[in-house]
Structures are given as C-alpha cells and as structure tokens.
Coordinates of C-alpha atoms in Angstrom, one line a residue:
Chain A
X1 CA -16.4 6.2 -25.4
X2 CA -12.7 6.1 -24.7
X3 CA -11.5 2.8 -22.7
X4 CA -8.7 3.1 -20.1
X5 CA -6.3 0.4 -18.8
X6 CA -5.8 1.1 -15.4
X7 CA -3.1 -0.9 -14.7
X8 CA -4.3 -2.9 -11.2
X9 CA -1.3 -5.1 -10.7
X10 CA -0.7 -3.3 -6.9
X11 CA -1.0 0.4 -5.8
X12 CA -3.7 3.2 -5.9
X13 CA -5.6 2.0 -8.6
X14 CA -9.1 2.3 -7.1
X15 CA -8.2 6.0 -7.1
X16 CA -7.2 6.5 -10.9
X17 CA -10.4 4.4 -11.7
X18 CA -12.6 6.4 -9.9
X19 CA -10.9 9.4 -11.3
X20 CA -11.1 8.5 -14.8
X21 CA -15.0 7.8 -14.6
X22 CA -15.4 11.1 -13.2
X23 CA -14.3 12.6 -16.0
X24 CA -16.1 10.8 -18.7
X25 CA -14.3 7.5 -19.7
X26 CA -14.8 4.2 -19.5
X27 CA -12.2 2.2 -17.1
X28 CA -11.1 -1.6 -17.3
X29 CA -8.5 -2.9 -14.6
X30 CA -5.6 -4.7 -16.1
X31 CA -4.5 -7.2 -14.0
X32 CA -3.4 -10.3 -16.9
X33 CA -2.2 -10.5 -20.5
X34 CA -5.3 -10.9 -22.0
X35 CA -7.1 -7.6 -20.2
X36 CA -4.3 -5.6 -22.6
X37 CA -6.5 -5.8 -26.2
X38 CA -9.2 -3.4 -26.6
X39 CA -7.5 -0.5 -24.4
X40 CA -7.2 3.1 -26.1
X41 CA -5.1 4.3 -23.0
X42 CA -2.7 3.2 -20.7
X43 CA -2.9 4.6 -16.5
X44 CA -0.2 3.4 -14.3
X45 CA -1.0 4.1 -10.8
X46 CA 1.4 5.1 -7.9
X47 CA 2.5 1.9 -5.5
X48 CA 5.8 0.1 -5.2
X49 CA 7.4 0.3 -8.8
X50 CA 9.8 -2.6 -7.7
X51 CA 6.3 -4.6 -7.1
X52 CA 4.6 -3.8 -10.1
X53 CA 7.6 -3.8 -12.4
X54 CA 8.3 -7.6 -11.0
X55 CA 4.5 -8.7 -12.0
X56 CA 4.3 -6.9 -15.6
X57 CA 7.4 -9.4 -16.2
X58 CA 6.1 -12.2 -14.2
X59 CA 2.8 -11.9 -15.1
X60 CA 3.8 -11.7 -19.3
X61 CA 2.5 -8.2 -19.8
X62 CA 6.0 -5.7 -19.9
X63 CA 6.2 -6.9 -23.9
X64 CA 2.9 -6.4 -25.1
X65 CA 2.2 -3.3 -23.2
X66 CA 5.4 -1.8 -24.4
X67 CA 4.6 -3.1 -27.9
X68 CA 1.1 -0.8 -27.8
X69 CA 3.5 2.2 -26.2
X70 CA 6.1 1.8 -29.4
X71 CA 2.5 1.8 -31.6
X72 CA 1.1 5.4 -30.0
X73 CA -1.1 4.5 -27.2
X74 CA -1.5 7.6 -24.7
X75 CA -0.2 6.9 -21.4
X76 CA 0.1 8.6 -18.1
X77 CA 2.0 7.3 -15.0
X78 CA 2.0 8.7 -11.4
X79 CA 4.9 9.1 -9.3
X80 CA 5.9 4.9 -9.9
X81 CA 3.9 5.2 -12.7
X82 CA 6.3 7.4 -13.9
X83 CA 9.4 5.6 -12.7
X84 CA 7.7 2.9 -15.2
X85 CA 7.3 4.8 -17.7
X86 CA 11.1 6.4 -17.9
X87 CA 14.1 4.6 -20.5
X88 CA 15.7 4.4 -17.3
X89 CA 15.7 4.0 -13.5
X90 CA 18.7 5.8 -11.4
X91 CA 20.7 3.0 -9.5
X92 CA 18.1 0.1 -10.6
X93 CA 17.9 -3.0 -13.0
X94 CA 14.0 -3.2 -12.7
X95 CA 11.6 -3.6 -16.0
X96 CA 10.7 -0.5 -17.4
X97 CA 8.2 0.7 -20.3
X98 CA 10.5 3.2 -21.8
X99 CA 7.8 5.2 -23.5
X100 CA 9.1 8.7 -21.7
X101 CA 12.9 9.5 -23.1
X102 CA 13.9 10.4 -19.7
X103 CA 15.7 9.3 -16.6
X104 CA 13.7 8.7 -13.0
X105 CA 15.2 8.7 -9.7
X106 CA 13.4 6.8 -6.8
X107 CA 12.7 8.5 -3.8
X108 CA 14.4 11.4 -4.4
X109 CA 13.0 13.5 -1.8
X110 CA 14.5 11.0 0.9
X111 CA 12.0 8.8 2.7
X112 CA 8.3 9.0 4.3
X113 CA 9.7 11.6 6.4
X114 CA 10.3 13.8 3.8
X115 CA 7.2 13.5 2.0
X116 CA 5.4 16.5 1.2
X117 CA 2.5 18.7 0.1
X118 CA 2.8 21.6 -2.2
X119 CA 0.7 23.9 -4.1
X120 CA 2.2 23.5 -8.1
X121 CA 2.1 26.5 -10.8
X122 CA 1.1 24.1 -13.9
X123 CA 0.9 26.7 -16.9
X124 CA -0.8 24.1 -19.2
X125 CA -4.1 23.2 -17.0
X126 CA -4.6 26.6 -15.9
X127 CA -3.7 29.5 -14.2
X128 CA -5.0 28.0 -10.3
X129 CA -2.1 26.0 -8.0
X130 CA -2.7 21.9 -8.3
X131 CA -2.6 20.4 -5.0
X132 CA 0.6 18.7 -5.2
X133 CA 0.9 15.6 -3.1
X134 CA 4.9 14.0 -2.7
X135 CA 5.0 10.4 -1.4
X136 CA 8.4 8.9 -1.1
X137 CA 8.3 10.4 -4.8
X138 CA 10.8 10.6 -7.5
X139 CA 12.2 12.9 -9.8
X140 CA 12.9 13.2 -13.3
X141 CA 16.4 13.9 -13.9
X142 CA 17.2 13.9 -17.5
X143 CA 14.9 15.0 -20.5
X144 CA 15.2 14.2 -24.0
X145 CA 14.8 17.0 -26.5
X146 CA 10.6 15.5 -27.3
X147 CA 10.2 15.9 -23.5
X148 CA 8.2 19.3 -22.1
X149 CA 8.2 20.0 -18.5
X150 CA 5.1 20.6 -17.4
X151 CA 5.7 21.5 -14.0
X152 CA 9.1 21.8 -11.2
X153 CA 9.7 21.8 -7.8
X154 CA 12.9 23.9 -6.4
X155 CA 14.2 23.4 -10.5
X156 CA 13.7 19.8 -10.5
X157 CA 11.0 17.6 -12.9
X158 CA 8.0 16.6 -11.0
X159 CA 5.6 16.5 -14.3
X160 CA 6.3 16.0 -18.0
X161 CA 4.9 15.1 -21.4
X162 CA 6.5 14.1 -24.3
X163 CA 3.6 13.4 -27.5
X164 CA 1.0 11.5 -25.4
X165 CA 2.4 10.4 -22.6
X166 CA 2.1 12.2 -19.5
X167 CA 3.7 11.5 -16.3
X168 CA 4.2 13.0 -12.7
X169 CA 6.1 12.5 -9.9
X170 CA 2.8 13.5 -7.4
X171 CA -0.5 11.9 -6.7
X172 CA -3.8 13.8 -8.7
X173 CA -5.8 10.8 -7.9
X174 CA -5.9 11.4 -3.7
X175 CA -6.9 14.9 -4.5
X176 CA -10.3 16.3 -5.9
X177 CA -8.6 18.1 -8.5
X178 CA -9.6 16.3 -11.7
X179 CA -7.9 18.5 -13.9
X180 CA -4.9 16.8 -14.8
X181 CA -6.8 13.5 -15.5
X182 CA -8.8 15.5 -17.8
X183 CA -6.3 16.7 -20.0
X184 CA -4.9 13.4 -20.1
X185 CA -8.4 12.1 -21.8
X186 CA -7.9 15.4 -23.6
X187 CA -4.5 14.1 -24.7
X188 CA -5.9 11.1 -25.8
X189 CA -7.9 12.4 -28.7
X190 CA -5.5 14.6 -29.9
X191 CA -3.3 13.4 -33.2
X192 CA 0.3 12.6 -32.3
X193 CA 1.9 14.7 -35.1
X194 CA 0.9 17.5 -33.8
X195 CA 2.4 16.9 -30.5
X196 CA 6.2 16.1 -31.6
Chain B
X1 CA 3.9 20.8 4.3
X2 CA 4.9 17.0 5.7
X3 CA 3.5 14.8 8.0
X4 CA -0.1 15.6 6.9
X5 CA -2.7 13.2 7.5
X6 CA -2.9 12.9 3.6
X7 CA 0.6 11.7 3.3
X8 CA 0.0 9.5 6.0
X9 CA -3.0 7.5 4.8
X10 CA -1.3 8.4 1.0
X11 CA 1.6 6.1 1.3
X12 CA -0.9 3.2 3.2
X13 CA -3.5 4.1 -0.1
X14 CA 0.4 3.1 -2.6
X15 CA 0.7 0.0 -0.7
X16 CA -2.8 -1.5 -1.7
X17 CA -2.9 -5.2 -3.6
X18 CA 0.5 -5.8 -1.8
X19 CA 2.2 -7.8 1.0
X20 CA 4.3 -6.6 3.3
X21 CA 6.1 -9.3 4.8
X22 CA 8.6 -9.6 8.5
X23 CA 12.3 -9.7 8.2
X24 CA 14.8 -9.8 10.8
X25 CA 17.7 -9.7 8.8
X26 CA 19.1 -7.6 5.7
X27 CA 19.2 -10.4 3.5
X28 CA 16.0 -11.4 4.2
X29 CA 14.8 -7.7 3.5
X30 CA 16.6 -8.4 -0.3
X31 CA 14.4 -11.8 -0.6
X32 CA 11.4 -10.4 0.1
X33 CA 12.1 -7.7 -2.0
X34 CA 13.2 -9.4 -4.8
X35 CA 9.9 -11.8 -4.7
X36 CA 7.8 -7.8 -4.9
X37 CA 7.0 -7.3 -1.4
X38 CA 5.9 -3.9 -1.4
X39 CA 6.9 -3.3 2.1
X40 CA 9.0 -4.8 4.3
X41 CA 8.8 -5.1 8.7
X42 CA 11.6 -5.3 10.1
X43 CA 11.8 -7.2 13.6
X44 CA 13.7 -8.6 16.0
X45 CA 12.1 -12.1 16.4
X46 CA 9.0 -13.6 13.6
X47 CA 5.9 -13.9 16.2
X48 CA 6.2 -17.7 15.7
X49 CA 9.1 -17.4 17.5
X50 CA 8.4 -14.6 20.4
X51 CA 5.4 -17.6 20.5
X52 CA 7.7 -20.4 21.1
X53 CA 10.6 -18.4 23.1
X54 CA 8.2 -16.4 25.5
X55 CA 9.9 -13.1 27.5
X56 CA 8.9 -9.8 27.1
X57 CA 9.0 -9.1 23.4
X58 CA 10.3 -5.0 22.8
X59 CA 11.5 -2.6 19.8
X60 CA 14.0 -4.3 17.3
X61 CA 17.6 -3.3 17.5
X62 CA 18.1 0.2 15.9
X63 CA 21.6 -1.5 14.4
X64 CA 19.2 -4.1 13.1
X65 CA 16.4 -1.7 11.5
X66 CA 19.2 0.7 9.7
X67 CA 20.7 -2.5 8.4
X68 CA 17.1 -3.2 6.4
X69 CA 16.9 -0.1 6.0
X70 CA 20.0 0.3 3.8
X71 CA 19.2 -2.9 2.3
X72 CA 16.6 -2.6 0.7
X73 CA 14.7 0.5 -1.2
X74 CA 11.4 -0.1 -0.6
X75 CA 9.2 1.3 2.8
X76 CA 10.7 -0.3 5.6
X77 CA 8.3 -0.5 8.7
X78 CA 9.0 -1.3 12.5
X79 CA 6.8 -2.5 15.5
X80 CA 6.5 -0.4 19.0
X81 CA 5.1 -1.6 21.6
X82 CA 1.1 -0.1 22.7
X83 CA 1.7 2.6 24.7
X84 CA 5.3 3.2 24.2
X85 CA 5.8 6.3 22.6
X86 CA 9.3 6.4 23.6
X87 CA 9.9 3.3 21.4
X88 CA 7.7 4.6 18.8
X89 CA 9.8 8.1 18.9
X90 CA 13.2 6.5 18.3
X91 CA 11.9 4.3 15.5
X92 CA 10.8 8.0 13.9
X93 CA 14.3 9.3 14.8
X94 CA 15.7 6.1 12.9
X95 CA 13.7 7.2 9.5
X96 CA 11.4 4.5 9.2
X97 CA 8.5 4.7 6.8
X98 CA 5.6 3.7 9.0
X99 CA 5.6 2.3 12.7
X100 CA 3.3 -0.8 13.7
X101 CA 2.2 -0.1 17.2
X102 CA 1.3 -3.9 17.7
X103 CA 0.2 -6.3 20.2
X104 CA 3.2 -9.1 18.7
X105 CA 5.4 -7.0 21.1
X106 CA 4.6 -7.2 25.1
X107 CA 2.1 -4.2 25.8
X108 CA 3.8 -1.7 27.7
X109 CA 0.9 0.3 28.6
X110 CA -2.3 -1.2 29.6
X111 CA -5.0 1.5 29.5
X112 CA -3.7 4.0 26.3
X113 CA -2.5 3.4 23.5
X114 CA 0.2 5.9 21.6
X115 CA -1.1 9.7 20.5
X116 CA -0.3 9.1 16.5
X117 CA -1.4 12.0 16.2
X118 CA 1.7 13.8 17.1
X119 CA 3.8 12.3 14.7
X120 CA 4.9 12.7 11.2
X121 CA 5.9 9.2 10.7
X122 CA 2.3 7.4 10.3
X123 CA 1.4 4.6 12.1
X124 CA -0.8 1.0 11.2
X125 CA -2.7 -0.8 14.3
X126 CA -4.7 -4.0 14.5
X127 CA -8.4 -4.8 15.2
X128 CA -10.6 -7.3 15.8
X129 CA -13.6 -5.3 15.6
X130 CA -14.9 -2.0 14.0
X131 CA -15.2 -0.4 17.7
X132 CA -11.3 -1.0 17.9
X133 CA -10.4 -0.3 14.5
X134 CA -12.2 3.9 14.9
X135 CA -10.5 4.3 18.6
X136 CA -7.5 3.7 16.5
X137 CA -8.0 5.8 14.2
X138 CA -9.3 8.7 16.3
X139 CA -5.8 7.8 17.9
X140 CA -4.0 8.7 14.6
X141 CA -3.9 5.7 13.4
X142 CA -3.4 6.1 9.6
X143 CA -3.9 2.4 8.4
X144 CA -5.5 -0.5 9.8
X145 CA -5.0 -4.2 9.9
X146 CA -6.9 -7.4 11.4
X147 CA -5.0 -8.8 14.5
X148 CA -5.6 -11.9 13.8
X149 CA -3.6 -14.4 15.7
X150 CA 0.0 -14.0 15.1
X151 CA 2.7 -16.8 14.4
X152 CA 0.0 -19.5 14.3
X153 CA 0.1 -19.8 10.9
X154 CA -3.9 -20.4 11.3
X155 CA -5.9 -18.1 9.7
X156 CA -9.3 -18.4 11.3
X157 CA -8.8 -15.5 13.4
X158 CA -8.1 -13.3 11.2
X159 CA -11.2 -14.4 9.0
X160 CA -13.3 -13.7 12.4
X161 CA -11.8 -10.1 12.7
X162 CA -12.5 -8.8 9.0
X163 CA -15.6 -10.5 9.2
X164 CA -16.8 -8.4 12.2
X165 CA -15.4 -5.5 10.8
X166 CA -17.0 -5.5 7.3
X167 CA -20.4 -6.7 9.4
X168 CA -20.4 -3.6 11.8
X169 CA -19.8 -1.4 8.9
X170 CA -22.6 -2.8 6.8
X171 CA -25.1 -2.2 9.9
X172 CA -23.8 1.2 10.7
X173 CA -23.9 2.4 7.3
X174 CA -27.5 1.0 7.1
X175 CA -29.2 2.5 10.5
X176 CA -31.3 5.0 10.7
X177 CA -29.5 8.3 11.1
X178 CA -31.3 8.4 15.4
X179 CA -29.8 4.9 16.0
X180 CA -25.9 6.0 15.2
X181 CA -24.6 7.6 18.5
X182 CA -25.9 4.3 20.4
X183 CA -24.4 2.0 18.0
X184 CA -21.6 3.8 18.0
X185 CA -21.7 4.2 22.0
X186 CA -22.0 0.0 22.1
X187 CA -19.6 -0.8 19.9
X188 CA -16.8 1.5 21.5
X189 CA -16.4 3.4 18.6
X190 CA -16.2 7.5 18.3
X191 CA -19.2 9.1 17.3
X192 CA -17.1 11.4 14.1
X193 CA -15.1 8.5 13.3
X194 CA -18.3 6.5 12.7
X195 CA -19.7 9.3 10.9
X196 CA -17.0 8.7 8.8
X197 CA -17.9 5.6 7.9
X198 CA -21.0 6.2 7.1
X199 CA -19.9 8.9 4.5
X200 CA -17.7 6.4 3.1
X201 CA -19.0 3.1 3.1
X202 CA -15.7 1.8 4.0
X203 CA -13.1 2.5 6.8
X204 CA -11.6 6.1 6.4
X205 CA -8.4 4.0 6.3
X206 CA -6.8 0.8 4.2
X207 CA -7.1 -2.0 6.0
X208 CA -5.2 -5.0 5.5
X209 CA -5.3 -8.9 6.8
X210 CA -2.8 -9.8 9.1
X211 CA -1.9 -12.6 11.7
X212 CA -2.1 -16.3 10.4
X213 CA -1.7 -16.1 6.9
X214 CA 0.8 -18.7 5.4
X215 CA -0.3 -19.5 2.2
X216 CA -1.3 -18.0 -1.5
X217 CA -4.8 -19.1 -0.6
X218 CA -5.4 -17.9 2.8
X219 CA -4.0 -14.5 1.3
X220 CA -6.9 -14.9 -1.6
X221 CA -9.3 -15.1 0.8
X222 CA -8.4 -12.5 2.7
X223 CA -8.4 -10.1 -0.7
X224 CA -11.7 -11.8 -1.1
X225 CA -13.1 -10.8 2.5
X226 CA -12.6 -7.4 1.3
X227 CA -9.2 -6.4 2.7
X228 CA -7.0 -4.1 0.5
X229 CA -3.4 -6.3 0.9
X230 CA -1.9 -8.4 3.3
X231 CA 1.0 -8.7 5.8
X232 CA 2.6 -12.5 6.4
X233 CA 4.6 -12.7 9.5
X234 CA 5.9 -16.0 9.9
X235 CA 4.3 -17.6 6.9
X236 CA 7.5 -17.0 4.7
X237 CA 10.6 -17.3 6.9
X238 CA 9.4 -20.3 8.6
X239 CA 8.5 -22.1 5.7
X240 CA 10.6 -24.2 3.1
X241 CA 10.9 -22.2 0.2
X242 CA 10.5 -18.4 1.6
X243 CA 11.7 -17.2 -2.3
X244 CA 8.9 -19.1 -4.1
X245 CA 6.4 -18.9 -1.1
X246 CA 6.9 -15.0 -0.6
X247 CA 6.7 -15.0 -4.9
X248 CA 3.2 -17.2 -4.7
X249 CA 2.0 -15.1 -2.0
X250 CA 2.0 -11.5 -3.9
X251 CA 0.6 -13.0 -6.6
X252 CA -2.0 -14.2 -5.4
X253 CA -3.0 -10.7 -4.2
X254 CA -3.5 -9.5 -7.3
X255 CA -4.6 -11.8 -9.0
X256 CA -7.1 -13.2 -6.2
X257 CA -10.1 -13.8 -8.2
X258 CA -8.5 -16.3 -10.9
X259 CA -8.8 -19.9 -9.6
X260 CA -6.7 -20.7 -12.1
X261 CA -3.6 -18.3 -11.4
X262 CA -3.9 -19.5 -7.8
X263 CA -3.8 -22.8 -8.6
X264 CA -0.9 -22.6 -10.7
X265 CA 0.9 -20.7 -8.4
X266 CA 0.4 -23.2 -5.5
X267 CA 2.2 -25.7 -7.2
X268 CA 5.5 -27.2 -5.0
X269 CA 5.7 -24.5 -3.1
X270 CA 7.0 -27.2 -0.5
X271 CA 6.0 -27.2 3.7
X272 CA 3.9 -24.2 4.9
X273 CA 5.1 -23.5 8.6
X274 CA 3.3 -25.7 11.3
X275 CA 0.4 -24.2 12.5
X276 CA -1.3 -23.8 15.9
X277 CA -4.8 -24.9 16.5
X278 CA -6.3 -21.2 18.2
X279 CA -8.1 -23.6 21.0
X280 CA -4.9 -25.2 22.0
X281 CA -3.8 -21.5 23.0
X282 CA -4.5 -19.9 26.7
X283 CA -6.8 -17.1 26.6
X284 CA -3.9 -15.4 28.3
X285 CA -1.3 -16.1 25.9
X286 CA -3.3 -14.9 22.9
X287 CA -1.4 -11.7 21.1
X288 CA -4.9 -10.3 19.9
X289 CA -6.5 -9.7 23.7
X290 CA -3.2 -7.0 23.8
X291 CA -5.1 -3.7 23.2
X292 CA -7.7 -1.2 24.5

C-alpha cells in the first residue's frame, strides 16, 4: 500500500489525513527529518505558508524533501501547499520546494473578506462541479510550458499539474468530495514519462 | 458565495498547530511573524498591562490595526468587546481577518453577547466550560479558545478550562441518547449544538489554549491537553527575548510530543514574564468571570 507524507508541521493536516485514508492509502505525519524516508508521496496541507516554510528550514527538512521532489516523488499541495510547491513566491523571500515551474501569489483574492465558495468545472476528474472552497487563497500566475491547468476561476490558475505534482489554490480536504485526492493516489502510480 | 460558515471555521481549520501571538505595534507584528506566528492580534494594551494599568479596556486604535495590518501578510485579528457589535462592526469595516470578542477588553454588555452570525468576518470566543463554549457557538462563534486567565503568565487556569471542556464532551458523547437534553439543559449548552458534539466527538469548532501561556512547555501541554494551537498574550512581549521565545514557542507546537525537541528549544531563552499567583487575584478582577 502506498505511503503518504502528510506534511504536519502547522495547518489542516488532520483533514488531508483523513482524506487520504478514505481513499485507500496509508498516511504518516511528517513532523521531523527523520519521518521523510520511506514516503512514496508528498501532501502539503493548506495553513500559513510563512509558518510552515520557516519550520521546513528550521526544522532541517526544505533539503531533503526537495532532494526526493528533484528524484520524482508525487506531490500535491493545497492552496499554501501550493505556494510551497511554486519556483517562486510573488513579493516574498520565504523557502520554497520548487517542484511546480510556476509563480504563486499570496492572497490574491484580497483578505478573509474576500474569501469565497465556488462550484469548479474540472474536465480531468469528471464532468460534475468540485466544491471549490477560497480561503485567503492564492493564485498561480505564471506557467511553464510542462504545466497543465487543470482548472480557472475568472481566467486565473486555481489548480494545476505538471508530471506528478498536483497543486490547487482551494481546499478538497474541508469538502466531502474525495475526488481530487483520488486522482492524486491515481497520479502516484502512474510512470512519469508518460506525463511530460 | 463569501462569508459562509465553511469559510469561517475554514480559515480557523488553516490556523491549526500554530500560535497566534498579541502585538501592539507594526514592528512587533514583523517579529512575530518572522519567528512563524501564523496569526497575529493586534491590540491596544498586552493583558498584563490592562492588568497592571486598570480603566476600561476598549477596541484598539483603527490607525493602529491598519498599521499591522499593512505590516505584515499573515491574518491579522482584533478584540471587541462582548456585546459590542458596533466595535465588532468597524473592526469588519477595517478588513480584519477574524475578530476576538473577548473578556481582556471591559464587557460592554452584561446579558448578550454579539450575534456572529450576521457577519462575514468570523469570530473566536473563550470558554471555561463546554456549556459556554456551544452558547458560543450557537452565537456564531466560528472558533473557540480557553479563557484562561489572561496576562498572568500562569497557566493553571487555562489547564482547568480545557480540562472541563474535554471532560463534558467525553460524558456527553458517552450518555445514553434519553439523558442528552438534561445534560445539555444543566450544563447551559444548546440542545443542536450538543448534538453536534455528539456526532463529532469533538467541538464542531477548533479550539485553541489561551490566557497564561508564557513558555514552550506550558504551550506543549496545552497541545497535549488536546487543544489544536495556541494564542500567547503577554508571554512574548513581556519577556526577555520575544524573537527566540516567540521562535521556541511555535515550535514547540508542532513538535509537542518530542521531549527532546522541547528541551532543546528551551535552552537560554532568558526571563519568562513574572507571573501572578490566580489566588492573589479578586474574584472581581478576574478577566475569565467576563461572559454569559
């Protein structure tokens, strides 16, 4: 059975946990260096990306987890999961795993009072609307050619893949809808040369 | 759609295994940034010192709020008073990312307590019990926290508060589905709320410690207690090092179960603020009696 790091330094990591055993894998929380060996997959949660970039440094883990990104591990990243994940942050100096060849901006709705629900037309999980939940969320602003976007709101990048890493600017771990976190563990067993 | 209850527990759910921590000025907003608070409160006076200075304690400064607000680029949150909606409407007006309606500021109301409800900015309250905690939330209340006993830098109270909470929720969950609606009715809680509860296991909510904590250890405990994060009032500005302390702290929320992490962490971290023995307050003057 697959194993998935679900990266448990701050944020809604309960949720991806409980999301990923729903769907059939196997979950360990990744709070130090040494939880890192033995993962297949990497989850980053949604929380304050300032926070959890700060303790991947401080806590030793930014290098060895990028190291396993550079080698092919899958990945997905929610909202500052995906700020994480991005080459680089709008306006910021904080750590980043540059597995997505893309450029994030934080908050780029505006603030809590601008957070928002949505239904989202995502072609590649099906034909029915995801429940699409914005909090203080960013955006993807710039793509690199490997980089599909999976899904948009008003012509801007709230989900993308590029090989297999997934990330989106919303929160599929406070809904029921499972289907995204499936096709991630669906992700995860494909080959990576057939995804470039 | 915005303001939905979703997003409003949501952004609480994102600020699990953190600390928020107060600030009163913009470049204290930047320090406790920079050490990973994932939230900041911004305030006019620490409770330590509305403790020591006395008067009625209200709203922070707009001028003052926008200034953290611009500072930094993390949620900023601000205190009303209970029962001021007024004070609770312009901190919405202002933008801010959550609103505390908390008994460190001098009640204004003494039966009722602000209809969250109506907003689209989501609020946080404090409880000392699980009665408290569901009129809250009935209230709108989209995030809970322990009262604790704030600006003593003594966190006994606190303790006492998520002890009673995780204790009422373990015998409501465990009654007898005939015995709920009296517990419920004796405790002062809402029948659906504690229905809720029952469905869950857990508060509907997060709920974090507050009100005493001032070092990595008592925030440990706390996480250990079972609360999802922590706010620290005081416990940073008023101590030696609020840089390495504030650093210690949200560490040691993460990473609350290694006894070796904490300890290594705790090292130098120089004078803790000086604390208040809870006995040496009057019943009257204690901020956690604030609240109906």
């Amino acid at each position: 059975m697959l194993t998935v790091g679900v990266l448990a330094l701050q944020g809604a990591f309960r949720e991806h946990a409980a999301a990923v055993r729903r769907v059939g894998a196997r979950v360990r929380e990744l709070r130090q260096r040494g939880h890192i060996d033995g993962i297949d997959a990497l989850i980053i949660p949604g929380g304050e990306s300032t926070t959890i970039g700060k303790l991947l440094v401080e806590l030793d883990m930014l290098a060895p987890l990028k190291e396993r990104l550079q080698a092919g591990m899958p990945a997905y990243g929610s909202c500052a999961g995906l700020i994480l994940l991005c080459k680089t942050i709008e306006n910021s100096d904080q750590p980043s795993l540059g597995a997505l060849d893309a450029s994030a901006r934080r908050n780029a709705f505006g603030r809590q009072a601008d957070s928002f629900e949505a239904p989202l037309s995502i072609p590649e999980i099906g034909d029915a609307p995801f429940p699409g939940v914005f909090i203080r969320a960013p955006v993807i602003t710039r793509v690199g050619p490997q980089i599909r976007v999976l899904a948009s709101v008003d012509g801007r990048a709230v989900a993308v893949r590029q090989g297999r890493t997934l990330a989106t600017s919303f929160h599929p771990e406070l809904t029921r809808d499972m289907r995204l976190h499936r096709y991630f563990i669906g992700m995860c067993g494909e080959q990576t040369s057939e995804n470039l | 759609m915005k303001g939905t209850l979703r997003l409003k527990t949501g952004l609480a759910e994102m600020l699990k295994g953190g600390v928020i921590m107060d600030v009163t000025t913009p470049e204290q907003a930047k320090i406790a940034e920079n050490a990973g608070a994932c939230s900041v409160m911004a305030l006019e006076r620490v409770p330590a010192d509305i403790r020591a200075q006395g008067g009625v304690a209200r709203m922070a400064d707009p001028t003052v709020v926008k200034r953290i607000m611009d500072a930094v680029s993390i949620p900023v949150m601000a205190k009303a008073r209970i029962g001021h909606f007024v004070e609770a409407r312009i901190l919405e007006a202002l933008g801010v990312d959550y609103i505390d309606e908390s008994e460190v500021l001098t009640p204004a109301d003494d039966k009722h307590h602000i209809d969250k409800r109506a907003f689209t900015v989501p609020f946080v309250c404090g409880c000392r019990n699980l009665g408290e905690a569901l009129r809250r939330i009935a209230e709108g209340a989209a995030m809970i926290r322990t009262k604790g006993e704030p600006g003593t830098g003594n966190v006994v109270e606190a303790v006492r508060h998520c002890r009673q909470v995780m204790d009422e929720i373990r015998i409501l969950c465990a009654l007898p589905e005939d015995e709920v609606a009296n517990y419920a009715k004796n405790c002062g809680a809402p029948l659906e709320a504690a229905l809720a509860v029952r469905r869950k296991g857990r508060l509907p909510v997060v709920n974090f410690a507050a009100g005493g904590i001032a070092t990595p250890a008592d925030a440990a405990l706390m996480m250990h207690l079972g609360c999802d994060g922590v706010f620290v009032g005081s416990g940073i500005f008023k101590s030696d090092q609020p840089e390495k302390r504030a650093r210690a702290i949200v560490q040691a929320v993460t990473n609350y179960k290694d006894y070796g992490v904490l300890a290594e962490i705790s090292h130098d971290l120089g004078e803790a603020m000086s604390g208040l023995e809870i006995s040496s307050i009057a019943p009257a003057e204690r901020m956690q009696e604030r609240g109906w």
